[in-house]
Amino acid sequence: MSISRFNAIDTILNRHETDMAYFETPTGLVSDYFGVNVFNDESMQQYLTEDAYLSVKAAIQSGAKLSREVADLVASAMKTWAMEHGASHYAHWFQPWTGKTAEKHDSFFTLNHQGKAIEEFGGKELAQQEPDGSSFPGGGLRSTFEARGYTAWDPSSPAFIFEVGEGKTLCIPTILVTYSGEAMDFKLPLLKSQTALEDASLPIVNWFDKEATRVIVTLGWEQEYFLIDEALFNARPDLLLTGRTLIGKLATKGQQLEDHYFGSIPERVFGFMRDLEIECHKLGIPVRTRHNEVGPAQYELAPMFEEVNVAIDHNRLLMDLMDRIARRHHLRVLLHEKPFAGVNCSGKHNNWSVATNTGKNLLSPGEHPGKNLRFLTFFVNTVMAVYQHSDLVRASVAAASNDHRLGANEAPPAIVSVFIGTVMTNIFRQIEKGETTKEDVKVVLDLLSKIPDLEMDNTDRNRTSPFAFTGNKFEVRMVGSQQNCSGPMTVLNTIMAAQLNAFRKEVDSHVSEGKERDAAILTVLKDYITQSKSILFEGDNYSEAWEKEAAKRNLGNFKTTPEALGAYVLPETIRLFETEGVFTEKEIKAFYEVQLHKYHTTLEIESSTLEELCMNFVLPAAMDYQTRLASNKVQMKEAGFDNKHVEFSTDTIKRISKNINAIHGLIEEMHKARLQAHKEADSLKAALIYCHEVKPVMDQIRLHADDLELTVDDRDWALVKYREMMYIR
Ligand code: ADP
Ligand code: MG
């Protein structure tokens, strides 16, 4: 028997004080224990000889391959450090295209050739491992004879110790590739895109700043999530199996009072957050802000920004940590974008920027905006990159679960546009009207110097924009709460790299024709500003008027994942990825296949779960109540009352019957469509069947099921209701 709603509620009401307790007892200040579980720069210095340390650092910075000798030294230092910290195992930790993290644990323990037990971990084990590659989606990249996948160490992200219960494992961030070196994970393309952007930016940065020798991509994510009691979670098979509620009537008290945003954090949740923060800090994840979100039971966590690769590893790690720590508190974290229909959805804003190793944020006007042609250069090029590749940006956030945000009338829309704020809009207008001589550069810079405070102007404006300039960075708001940020970040880095390469060529060609460089830069920027106008939008992105206007401007509006994903495999996209060295044609096509497959598997699981819910919970409850009403009617009549006195029973029986019959018919219909999709060999066609034939039927079933929930006696309804999930803490 499954856990019914009533057991679940009982369990919560009887929770003991200990369920509310904190598990972590930090000693001292955060700065005392920040990063204790990370093999960071400090531990490397402590555990490596100076020579070895310097070679590792040099290799990390240049991206060069480490010699076997140095790898051995690092491995030995890591092992000593990890064992001193109580670790018994090590694991290569990686991010396959499933979207979850994976790891293969091995013990340090082994037997030497004399049969003696020893602890061993060498450069070979650090550098490469062979997990069972065939269990990770490769989109057809592997033929069976080369089914192996390899993980390879990424020295640019520090190893860390992950604690599960009493067990401690040394986790080594790695990439996952096929036997012939093709990417099967998120990290390798991300690293390549970062290199592409660095290579494209550096020569341009050096026009302005001779000192800079590196360009770094920075990311600060904001993770939204829901939190509910585990007893309620376990009593909802749909949450358990699909991460979202497939049916459920909205609570009468919803978001309309808007009293939750920044409301006080309930005590149990606070306990969870506190433990989570401590664990994060021990792992070097610099989380800082925590607050309630718009939806009831919804919260957000955000760190300080970091170098993009590390920031993404930290976000993945955080998502795992959240789950583990919530369980300690008898809570469950819901990372799905839309766990509850009609309630605010969860996103993961990606704040993206580029900086130099000399500490300059290239998207910040800085203290002397009047001297900052560099800022204008990177700013305009970002707008231009998104203008040129908006459909690819949309594709990068496409997923079945994110369709509930982007495709529905909710934040943000499926149409990609860029918000730049009034100040920058005015500057764009002036540039467009002006000339581009050497003197005009001074005029433009003078305009920039009068920028009041860009951060003030932009930070809190226009929450509806999918891609917004927020003073010193762009905020990509389309990313879904459970997505790996690598997808969108890889695309953004790649299109920016391509854009900057094109820009440099154009400027150089003006210079070779005798134009002074700053004037040449302004000439090209002015041209971009004129060309890219249609991507700029400052108004309400949720309005119908915008949808119409966007169509007039010819902007893409891909509401569903199968349609949106198409941008990945257009000939121009393949060329783009190949030119920038991020994906080969084979890799991007494989990635596309995996995404389509993920889409239709998600919908397949959802629709069969819905069918089960209807058959096992909804219909039996409805019929039981219907029978009770019918016998009430009979008894009333026997007692001498006429039809007038049994109107409620009669009408309700009719209403229930209508819903039951409708659900019955719709389930048949859904079944047929699923079968048809199942027979379809082409993944796109299968995905489209799920999208256009299965999903709409699921929505209809939901309407009938929710009406039954409203009609049926509360005592008969075994599925936990929205009001309980939203408001019982
Ligand atoms: P919001 O107003 O959207 O809620 P928050 O203040 O919660 O924004 O978060 C802003 C995020 O932007 C933080 O994660 C922060 O680290 C990040 N951020 C700030 N500066 C940069 C930068 N230069 N590059 C990348 N991210 C940045
Ligand atoms: Mg934000």
Short mmCIF file of C-alpha atoms in Angstrom, two decimals, residues 259-695:
data_model
loop_
_atom_site.label_atom_id
_atom_site.label_comp_id
_atom_site.label_asym_id
_atom_site.label_seq_id
_atom_site.Cartn_x
_atom_site.Cartn_y
_atom_site.Cartn_z
CA ASP A 259 3.27 37.57 1.51
CA HIS A 260 5.95 35.01 0.99
CA TYR A 261 8.63 36.92 -0.88
CA PHE A 262 11.30 37.85 1.63
CA GLY A 263 8.89 36.64 4.32
CA SER A 264 10.40 35.17 7.43
CA ILE A 265 12.04 31.79 6.86
CA PRO A 266 10.29 29.02 8.84
CA GLU A 267 12.41 27.44 11.52
CA ARG A 268 12.82 23.99 9.97
CA VAL A 269 13.78 25.50 6.68
CA PHE A 270 16.20 27.73 8.45
CA GLY A 271 17.81 24.65 10.02
CA PHE A 272 18.20 23.12 6.58
CA MET A 273 19.63 26.31 5.12
CA ARG A 274 22.10 26.72 7.92
CA ASP A 275 23.40 23.16 7.56
CA LEU A 276 23.55 23.55 3.80
CA GLU A 277 25.55 26.75 4.08
CA ILE A 278 28.04 25.17 6.45
CA GLU A 279 28.54 22.20 4.13
CA CYS A 280 28.87 24.54 1.16
CA HIS A 281 31.47 26.62 2.93
CA LYS A 282 33.47 23.55 3.89
CA LEU A 283 33.48 22.67 0.19
CA GLY A 284 34.56 26.15 -0.81
CA ILE A 285 31.22 27.13 -2.36
CA PRO A 286 30.92 30.82 -1.52
CA VAL A 287 27.16 31.03 -0.89
CA ARG A 288 26.02 34.30 0.62
CA THR A 289 22.36 35.13 0.21
CA ARG A 290 19.33 33.13 1.17
CA HIS A 291 15.74 34.21 1.04
CA ASN A 292 12.16 33.19 0.44
CA GLU A 293 10.94 33.36 -3.11
CA VAL A 294 7.59 34.31 -4.56
CA GLY A 295 5.91 30.91 -4.34
CA PRO A 296 4.92 29.47 -0.97
CA ALA A 297 7.59 26.94 0.12
CA GLN A 298 9.99 28.40 -2.47
CA TYR A 299 13.48 29.67 -1.67
CA GLU A 300 16.67 30.90 -3.29
CA LEU A 301 20.37 30.56 -2.67
CA ALA A 302 23.12 32.56 -4.39
CA PRO A 303 26.90 32.55 -4.10
CA MET A 304 29.58 35.07 -4.96
CA PHE A 305 30.50 34.71 -8.60
CA GLU A 306 33.48 32.59 -9.61
CA GLU A 307 35.39 31.50 -12.67
CA VAL A 308 32.74 29.77 -14.83
CA ASN A 309 34.06 26.19 -14.73
CA VAL A 310 34.41 26.21 -10.96
CA ALA A 311 31.07 28.01 -10.54
CA ILE A 312 29.32 25.28 -12.52
CA ASP A 313 31.01 22.48 -10.60
CA HIS A 314 29.93 24.23 -7.43
CA ASN A 315 26.34 24.51 -8.62
CA ARG A 316 26.23 20.80 -9.50
CA LEU A 317 27.76 19.95 -6.16
CA LEU A 318 25.26 22.21 -4.41
CA MET A 319 22.34 20.44 -6.05
CA ASP A 320 23.61 17.11 -4.70
CA LEU A 321 24.28 18.58 -1.29
CA MET A 322 20.81 20.10 -1.09
CA ASP A 323 19.20 16.74 -1.61
CA ARG A 324 21.37 15.03 0.94
CA ILE A 325 20.99 17.68 3.62
CA ALA A 326 17.24 18.06 3.12
CA ARG A 327 16.83 14.34 3.85
CA ARG A 328 18.55 14.79 7.21
CA HIS A 329 15.83 17.25 8.11
CA HIS A 330 13.06 15.01 6.74
CA LEU A 331 12.57 17.47 3.94
CA ARG A 332 12.81 17.10 0.18
CA VAL A 333 14.22 19.62 -2.23
CA LEU A 334 12.32 20.06 -5.47
CA LEU A 335 14.61 21.34 -8.18
CA HIS A 336 12.06 20.94 -10.98
CA GLU A 337 11.20 24.17 -12.79
CA LYS A 338 7.49 23.72 -12.21
CA PRO A 339 6.66 21.35 -9.36
CA PHE A 340 3.25 22.99 -8.82
CA ALA A 341 0.97 24.26 -11.57
CA GLY A 342 -0.29 27.77 -10.95
CA VAL A 343 2.49 28.54 -8.49
CA ASN A 344 5.66 30.48 -9.33
CA CYS A 345 8.26 28.49 -11.25
CA SER A 346 11.94 28.00 -10.38
CA GLY A 347 14.76 29.30 -12.48
CA LYS A 348 18.50 29.63 -12.20
CA HIS A 349 19.60 33.07 -13.28
CA ASN A 350 23.09 32.97 -14.74
CA ASN A 351 25.00 36.20 -14.18
CA TRP A 352 27.71 36.18 -16.81
CA SER A 353 30.68 38.43 -17.42
CA VAL A 354 34.25 38.43 -18.67
CA ALA A 355 37.23 39.72 -16.75
CA THR A 356 40.97 40.05 -17.14
CA ASN A 357 43.57 38.53 -14.87
CA THR A 358 44.44 42.11 -13.99
CA GLY A 359 41.10 42.28 -12.20
CA LYS A 360 39.10 44.29 -14.76
CA ASN A 361 35.49 43.36 -15.41
CA LEU A 362 35.07 43.89 -19.16
CA LEU A 363 31.35 44.50 -18.82
CA SER A 364 31.71 47.15 -16.16
CA PRO A 365 32.01 50.82 -17.11
CA GLY A 366 34.42 51.06 -14.17
CA GLU A 367 35.46 54.11 -12.25
CA HIS A 368 36.38 56.06 -15.35
CA PRO A 369 33.68 55.33 -17.87
CA GLY A 370 34.87 58.34 -19.87
CA LYS A 371 38.03 56.43 -20.73
CA ASN A 372 36.30 53.13 -21.22
CA LEU A 373 35.94 52.32 -24.87
CA ARG A 374 36.76 48.78 -23.84
CA PHE A 375 33.51 48.51 -21.90
CA LEU A 376 31.50 49.76 -24.86
CA THR A 377 33.30 47.28 -27.11
CA PHE A 378 32.44 44.24 -25.01
CA PHE A 379 28.95 45.49 -24.28
CA VAL A 380 27.96 46.09 -27.90
CA ASN A 381 29.56 42.83 -29.00
CA THR A 382 27.49 40.89 -26.46
CA VAL A 383 24.29 42.46 -27.77
CA MET A 384 25.38 41.70 -31.33
CA ALA A 385 26.27 38.09 -30.48
CA VAL A 386 22.83 37.48 -28.99
CA TYR A 387 21.19 39.23 -31.95
CA GLN A 388 23.01 36.94 -34.39
CA HIS A 389 22.39 33.74 -32.44
CA SER A 390 19.23 34.28 -30.41
CA ASP A 391 17.72 30.97 -31.52
CA LEU A 392 20.79 29.11 -30.34
CA VAL A 393 20.55 30.86 -26.97
CA ARG A 394 16.95 29.67 -26.79
CA ALA A 395 18.01 26.11 -27.70
CA SER A 396 20.60 26.12 -24.93
CA VAL A 397 17.91 26.26 -22.24
CA ALA A 398 15.43 23.91 -23.89
CA ALA A 399 14.18 21.01 -21.75
CA ALA A 400 10.81 19.40 -21.12
CA SER A 401 10.73 20.80 -17.60
CA ASN A 402 11.76 24.30 -18.65
CA ASP A 403 8.95 24.42 -21.24
CA HIS A 404 6.65 25.01 -18.29
CA ARG A 405 8.38 28.35 -17.81
CA LEU A 406 9.48 29.52 -21.24
CA GLY A 407 6.55 28.27 -23.22
CA ALA A 408 3.87 29.18 -20.74
CA ASN A 409 2.81 32.69 -19.86
CA GLU A 410 5.41 32.91 -17.21
CA ALA A 411 8.82 34.29 -16.47
CA PRO A 412 10.66 34.65 -18.82
CA PRO A 413 9.19 34.14 -22.30
CA ALA A 414 10.50 31.90 -25.07
CA ILE A 415 11.39 34.96 -27.13
CA VAL A 416 15.00 36.00 -26.65
CA SER A 417 15.51 39.74 -26.35
CA VAL A 418 18.06 41.91 -24.57
CA PHE A 419 17.33 44.56 -21.97
CA ILE A 420 20.02 47.25 -21.65
CA GLY A 421 18.35 49.99 -19.57
CA THR A 422 17.58 53.64 -20.32
CA VAL A 423 21.07 55.00 -19.96
CA MET A 424 22.62 52.58 -22.44
CA THR A 425 19.63 52.92 -24.75
CA ASN A 426 20.24 56.67 -24.90
CA ILE A 427 23.93 56.17 -25.56
CA PHE A 428 23.10 53.74 -28.36
CA ARG A 429 20.81 56.35 -29.91
CA GLN A 430 23.48 59.03 -29.78
CA ILE A 431 26.08 56.75 -31.32
CA GLU A 432 23.71 55.79 -34.07
CA LYS A 433 23.06 59.44 -34.92
CA GLY A 434 26.69 60.52 -34.61
CA GLU A 435 29.75 60.23 -36.81
CA THR A 436 32.77 58.04 -36.21
CA THR A 437 35.82 60.23 -36.49
CA LYS A 438 38.52 60.39 -33.86
CA GLU A 439 36.72 63.38 -32.32
CA ASP A 440 33.46 61.45 -32.14
CA VAL A 441 35.15 58.81 -30.02
CA LYS A 442 35.79 61.57 -27.47
CA VAL A 443 32.16 62.64 -27.68
CA VAL A 444 30.96 59.09 -27.05
CA LEU A 445 33.34 58.56 -24.18
CA ASP A 446 32.14 61.83 -22.75
CA LEU A 447 28.60 60.44 -22.86
CA LEU A 448 29.79 57.35 -21.03
CA SER A 449 31.49 59.45 -18.38
CA LYS A 450 28.14 60.99 -17.57
CA ILE A 451 26.64 57.62 -16.82
CA PRO A 452 24.99 58.25 -13.45
CA ASP A 453 25.20 54.85 -11.84
CA LEU A 454 24.61 52.06 -14.23
CA GLU A 455 24.21 49.49 -11.52
CA MET A 456 21.53 51.59 -9.86
CA ASP A 457 19.85 52.15 -13.20
CA ASN A 458 19.74 48.53 -14.20
CA THR A 459 19.90 46.22 -11.24
CA ASP A 460 16.31 46.15 -10.29
CA ARG A 461 14.63 47.09 -13.51
CA ASN A 462 12.72 44.87 -15.80
CA ARG A 463 12.43 41.52 -14.11
CA THR A 464 10.64 40.18 -17.18
CA SER A 465 13.60 40.24 -19.57
CA PRO A 466 15.21 36.92 -20.47
CA PHE A 467 18.63 38.50 -21.01
CA ALA A 468 19.27 41.64 -19.06
CA PHE A 469 22.21 43.95 -18.51
CA THR A 470 22.42 44.50 -14.77
CA GLY A 471 25.09 47.14 -14.44
CA ASN A 472 28.27 45.10 -14.72
CA LYS A 473 27.18 41.73 -16.13
CA PHE A 474 24.46 40.16 -18.23
CA GLU A 475 21.89 38.08 -16.45
CA VAL A 476 20.54 35.09 -18.38
CA ARG A 477 17.19 34.45 -16.76
CA MET A 478 16.02 31.65 -19.03
CA VAL A 479 18.07 28.90 -17.44
CA GLY A 480 15.93 26.33 -15.61
CA SER A 481 16.43 25.51 -11.95
CA GLN A 482 17.53 21.92 -12.52
CA GLN A 483 19.63 22.53 -15.60
CA ASN A 484 23.38 22.30 -15.81
CA CYS A 485 24.55 25.88 -16.46
CA SER A 486 27.18 24.53 -18.85
CA GLY A 487 24.73 24.28 -21.76
CA PRO A 488 23.82 27.98 -21.88
CA MET A 489 27.29 29.12 -20.75
CA THR A 490 28.96 27.11 -23.53
CA VAL A 491 26.68 28.71 -26.10
CA LEU A 492 27.17 32.20 -24.73
CA ASN A 493 30.96 31.86 -24.68
CA THR A 494 30.98 30.43 -28.19
CA ILE A 495 28.79 33.07 -29.81
CA MET A 496 30.73 35.79 -28.04
CA ALA A 497 34.02 34.31 -29.26
CA ALA A 498 32.75 34.17 -32.84
CA GLN A 499 31.42 37.71 -32.55
CA LEU A 500 34.68 39.11 -31.19
CA ASN A 501 36.69 37.38 -33.90
CA ALA A 502 34.49 38.96 -36.56
CA PHE A 503 34.73 42.31 -34.81
CA ARG A 504 38.52 42.23 -34.69
CA LYS A 505 38.72 41.45 -38.40
CA GLU A 506 36.45 44.37 -39.23
CA VAL A 507 38.36 46.80 -37.05
CA ASP A 508 41.67 45.62 -38.47
CA SER A 509 40.43 46.12 -41.98
CA HIS A 510 39.42 49.73 -41.21
CA VAL A 511 42.81 50.28 -39.62
CA SER A 512 44.61 48.90 -42.64
CA GLU A 513 42.68 51.40 -44.72
CA GLY A 514 44.24 54.13 -42.61
CA LYS A 515 41.64 54.76 -39.96
CA GLU A 516 42.82 55.44 -36.44
CA ARG A 517 41.98 52.41 -34.21
CA ASP A 518 39.57 54.02 -31.77
CA ALA A 519 37.68 55.56 -34.67
CA ALA A 520 37.66 52.18 -36.43
CA ILE A 521 36.26 50.57 -33.29
CA LEU A 522 33.51 53.18 -33.08
CA THR A 523 32.69 52.71 -36.76
CA VAL A 524 32.15 48.98 -36.32
CA LEU A 525 30.26 49.40 -33.03
CA LYS A 526 27.96 51.96 -34.63
CA ASP A 527 27.26 49.53 -37.43
CA TYR A 528 26.43 46.76 -34.91
CA ILE A 529 24.15 49.07 -32.94
CA THR A 530 22.22 49.84 -36.11
CA GLN A 531 22.03 46.20 -37.18
CA SER A 532 21.05 44.63 -33.87
CA LYS A 533 18.21 46.98 -32.89
CA SER A 534 15.49 44.37 -33.22
CA ILE A 535 16.90 42.28 -30.35
CA LEU A 536 16.55 45.14 -27.84
CA PHE A 537 13.39 45.33 -25.78
CA GLU A 538 12.78 47.35 -22.65
CA GLY A 539 9.06 46.70 -22.11
CA ASP A 540 7.00 43.99 -20.49
CA ASN A 541 8.16 40.65 -21.87
CA TYR A 542 5.07 38.82 -20.62
CA SER A 543 2.60 40.92 -22.57
CA GLU A 544 0.73 39.76 -25.62
CA ALA A 545 1.68 42.99 -27.33
CA TRP A 546 5.34 41.95 -27.14
CA GLU A 547 4.62 38.59 -28.68
CA LYS A 548 3.00 40.36 -31.64
CA GLU A 549 5.75 42.93 -31.88
CA ALA A 550 8.44 40.23 -31.69
CA ALA A 551 6.80 38.38 -34.57
CA LYS A 552 6.92 41.58 -36.64
CA ARG A 553 10.60 41.87 -35.79
CA ASN A 554 11.13 38.30 -36.95
CA LEU A 555 12.41 37.11 -33.59
CA GLY A 556 12.17 33.40 -32.87
CA ASN A 557 9.43 32.22 -30.52
CA PHE A 558 10.00 28.53 -29.95
CA LYS A 559 7.62 27.50 -27.22
CA THR A 560 8.52 23.85 -27.07
CA THR A 561 11.76 21.94 -26.71
CA PRO A 562 11.65 19.83 -29.89
CA GLU A 563 11.16 23.01 -31.92
CA ALA A 564 13.75 25.00 -30.00
CA LEU A 565 16.45 22.30 -30.17
CA GLY A 566 16.53 22.49 -33.96
CA ALA A 567 18.87 25.50 -33.77
CA TYR A 568 21.65 23.20 -32.54
CA VAL A 569 21.91 21.30 -35.80
CA LEU A 570 21.47 24.06 -38.38
CA PRO A 571 24.38 24.13 -40.82
CA GLU A 572 25.43 27.58 -39.58
CA THR A 573 25.48 26.39 -35.96
CA ILE A 574 27.59 23.36 -36.82
CA ARG A 575 29.98 25.65 -38.67
CA LEU A 576 30.07 28.03 -35.69
CA PHE A 577 30.89 25.28 -33.19
CA GLU A 578 33.51 23.77 -35.48
CA THR A 579 35.19 27.09 -36.23
CA GLU A 580 35.40 27.95 -32.56
CA GLY A 581 36.61 24.44 -31.71
CA VAL A 582 33.83 23.72 -29.22
CA PHE A 583 31.90 20.80 -30.73
CA THR A 584 32.61 18.72 -33.82
CA GLU A 585 29.66 18.05 -36.11
CA LYS A 586 29.49 14.52 -34.76
CA GLU A 587 29.49 15.72 -31.15
CA ILE A 588 26.81 18.37 -31.56
CA LYS A 589 24.56 15.99 -33.44
CA ALA A 590 25.01 13.45 -30.67
CA PHE A 591 24.27 16.08 -28.05
CA TYR A 592 21.11 17.04 -29.94
CA GLU A 593 19.99 13.40 -30.07
CA VAL A 594 20.52 13.03 -26.33
CA GLN A 595 18.44 16.14 -25.65
CA LEU A 596 15.58 14.90 -27.82
CA HIS A 597 15.75 11.53 -26.18
CA LYS A 598 15.66 13.12 -22.75
CA TYR A 599 12.64 15.13 -23.80
CA HIS A 600 10.55 12.21 -24.89
CA THR A 601 11.63 9.96 -22.04
CA THR A 602 10.55 12.68 -19.61
CA LEU A 603 7.13 12.89 -21.23
CA GLU A 604 6.83 9.15 -21.50
CA ILE A 605 7.43 8.77 -17.75
CA GLU A 606 5.09 11.66 -16.98
CA SER A 607 2.24 10.35 -19.06
CA SER A 608 2.47 6.81 -17.71
CA THR A 609 2.67 8.14 -14.17
CA LEU A 610 -0.40 10.24 -14.80
CA GLU A 611 -2.23 7.22 -16.11
CA GLU A 612 -1.36 5.30 -12.96
CA LEU A 613 -2.42 8.15 -10.70
CA CYS A 614 -5.78 8.27 -12.41
CA MET A 615 -6.33 4.53 -12.31
CA ASN A 616 -5.09 4.00 -8.77
CA PHE A 617 -6.09 7.16 -6.94
CA VAL A 618 -8.39 9.50 -8.78
CA LEU A 619 -10.93 7.20 -10.37
CA PRO A 620 -11.36 4.84 -7.37
CA ALA A 621 -11.86 7.79 -5.01
CA ALA A 622 -14.35 9.37 -7.39
CA MET A 623 -16.29 6.15 -7.79
CA ASP A 624 -16.43 5.47 -4.06
CA TYR A 625 -17.88 8.86 -3.44
CA GLN A 626 -20.23 8.50 -6.35
CA THR A 627 -21.54 5.25 -4.85
CA ARG A 628 -22.09 6.96 -1.52
CA LEU A 629 -24.02 9.71 -3.21
CA ALA A 630 -26.09 7.16 -5.10
CA SER A 631 -27.00 5.28 -1.95
CA ASN A 632 -27.82 8.55 -0.25
CA LYS A 633 -30.20 9.26 -3.09
CA VAL A 634 -31.84 5.83 -2.78
CA GLN A 635 -32.20 6.14 0.96
CA MET A 636 -33.65 9.62 0.73
CA LYS A 637 -36.20 8.44 -1.77
CA GLU A 638 -37.07 5.48 0.43
CA ALA A 639 -37.60 7.91 3.27
CA GLY A 640 -40.17 9.65 1.13
CA PHE A 641 -38.20 12.64 -0.22
CA ASP A 642 -38.65 13.55 -3.86
CA ASN A 643 -36.17 14.66 -6.54
CA LYS A 644 -36.13 18.23 -5.31
CA HIS A 645 -34.46 17.05 -2.12
CA VAL A 646 -31.72 15.07 -3.80
CA GLU A 647 -30.62 17.69 -6.29
CA PHE A 648 -27.11 17.94 -4.87
CA SER A 649 -26.52 14.17 -5.05
CA THR A 650 -27.96 14.01 -8.54
CA ASP A 651 -25.92 16.91 -9.91
CA THR A 652 -22.74 15.78 -8.24
CA ILE A 653 -23.14 12.22 -9.49
CA LYS A 654 -23.55 13.62 -12.99
CA ARG A 655 -20.51 15.85 -12.63
CA ILE A 656 -18.40 12.98 -11.30
CA SER A 657 -19.58 10.65 -14.07
CA LYS A 658 -18.74 13.20 -16.71
CA ASN A 659 -15.22 13.58 -15.37
CA ILE A 660 -14.72 9.84 -14.95
CA ASN A 661 -15.81 9.14 -18.50
CA ALA A 662 -13.72 11.92 -19.88
CA ILE A 663 -10.61 10.68 -18.08
CA HIS A 664 -11.29 7.17 -19.28
CA GLY A 665 -11.51 8.31 -22.90
CA LEU A 666 -8.48 10.57 -22.65
CA ILE A 667 -6.34 7.84 -21.15
CA GLU A 668 -7.15 5.68 -24.18
CA GLU A 669 -6.19 8.53 -26.46
CA MET A 670 -2.94 9.16 -24.59
CA HIS A 671 -2.13 5.49 -24.73
CA LYS A 672 -2.50 5.37 -28.49
CA ALA A 673 -0.33 8.42 -29.01
CA ARG A 674 2.34 6.96 -26.76
CA LEU A 675 2.32 3.73 -28.68
CA GLN A 676 2.70 5.61 -31.92
CA ALA A 677 5.65 7.56 -30.51
CA HIS A 678 7.17 4.35 -29.29
CA LYS A 679 7.17 2.87 -32.78
CA GLU A 680 8.76 5.99 -34.22
CA ALA A 681 12.45 5.45 -34.94
CA ASP A 682 13.19 9.11 -35.63
CA SER A 683 13.80 10.91 -32.31
CA LEU A 684 12.52 14.26 -33.55
CA LYS A 685 9.27 12.75 -34.78
CA ALA A 686 8.83 10.85 -31.53
CA ALA A 687 9.48 14.03 -29.54
CA LEU A 688 6.94 15.92 -31.64
CA ILE A 689 4.28 13.28 -30.97
CA TYR A 690 4.86 13.65 -27.26
CA CYS A 691 4.82 17.41 -27.60
CA HIS A 692 1.70 17.81 -29.73
CA GLU A 693 -0.32 14.68 -29.02
CA VAL A 694 0.54 13.40 -25.58
CA LYS A 695 1.10 16.62 -23.66
#
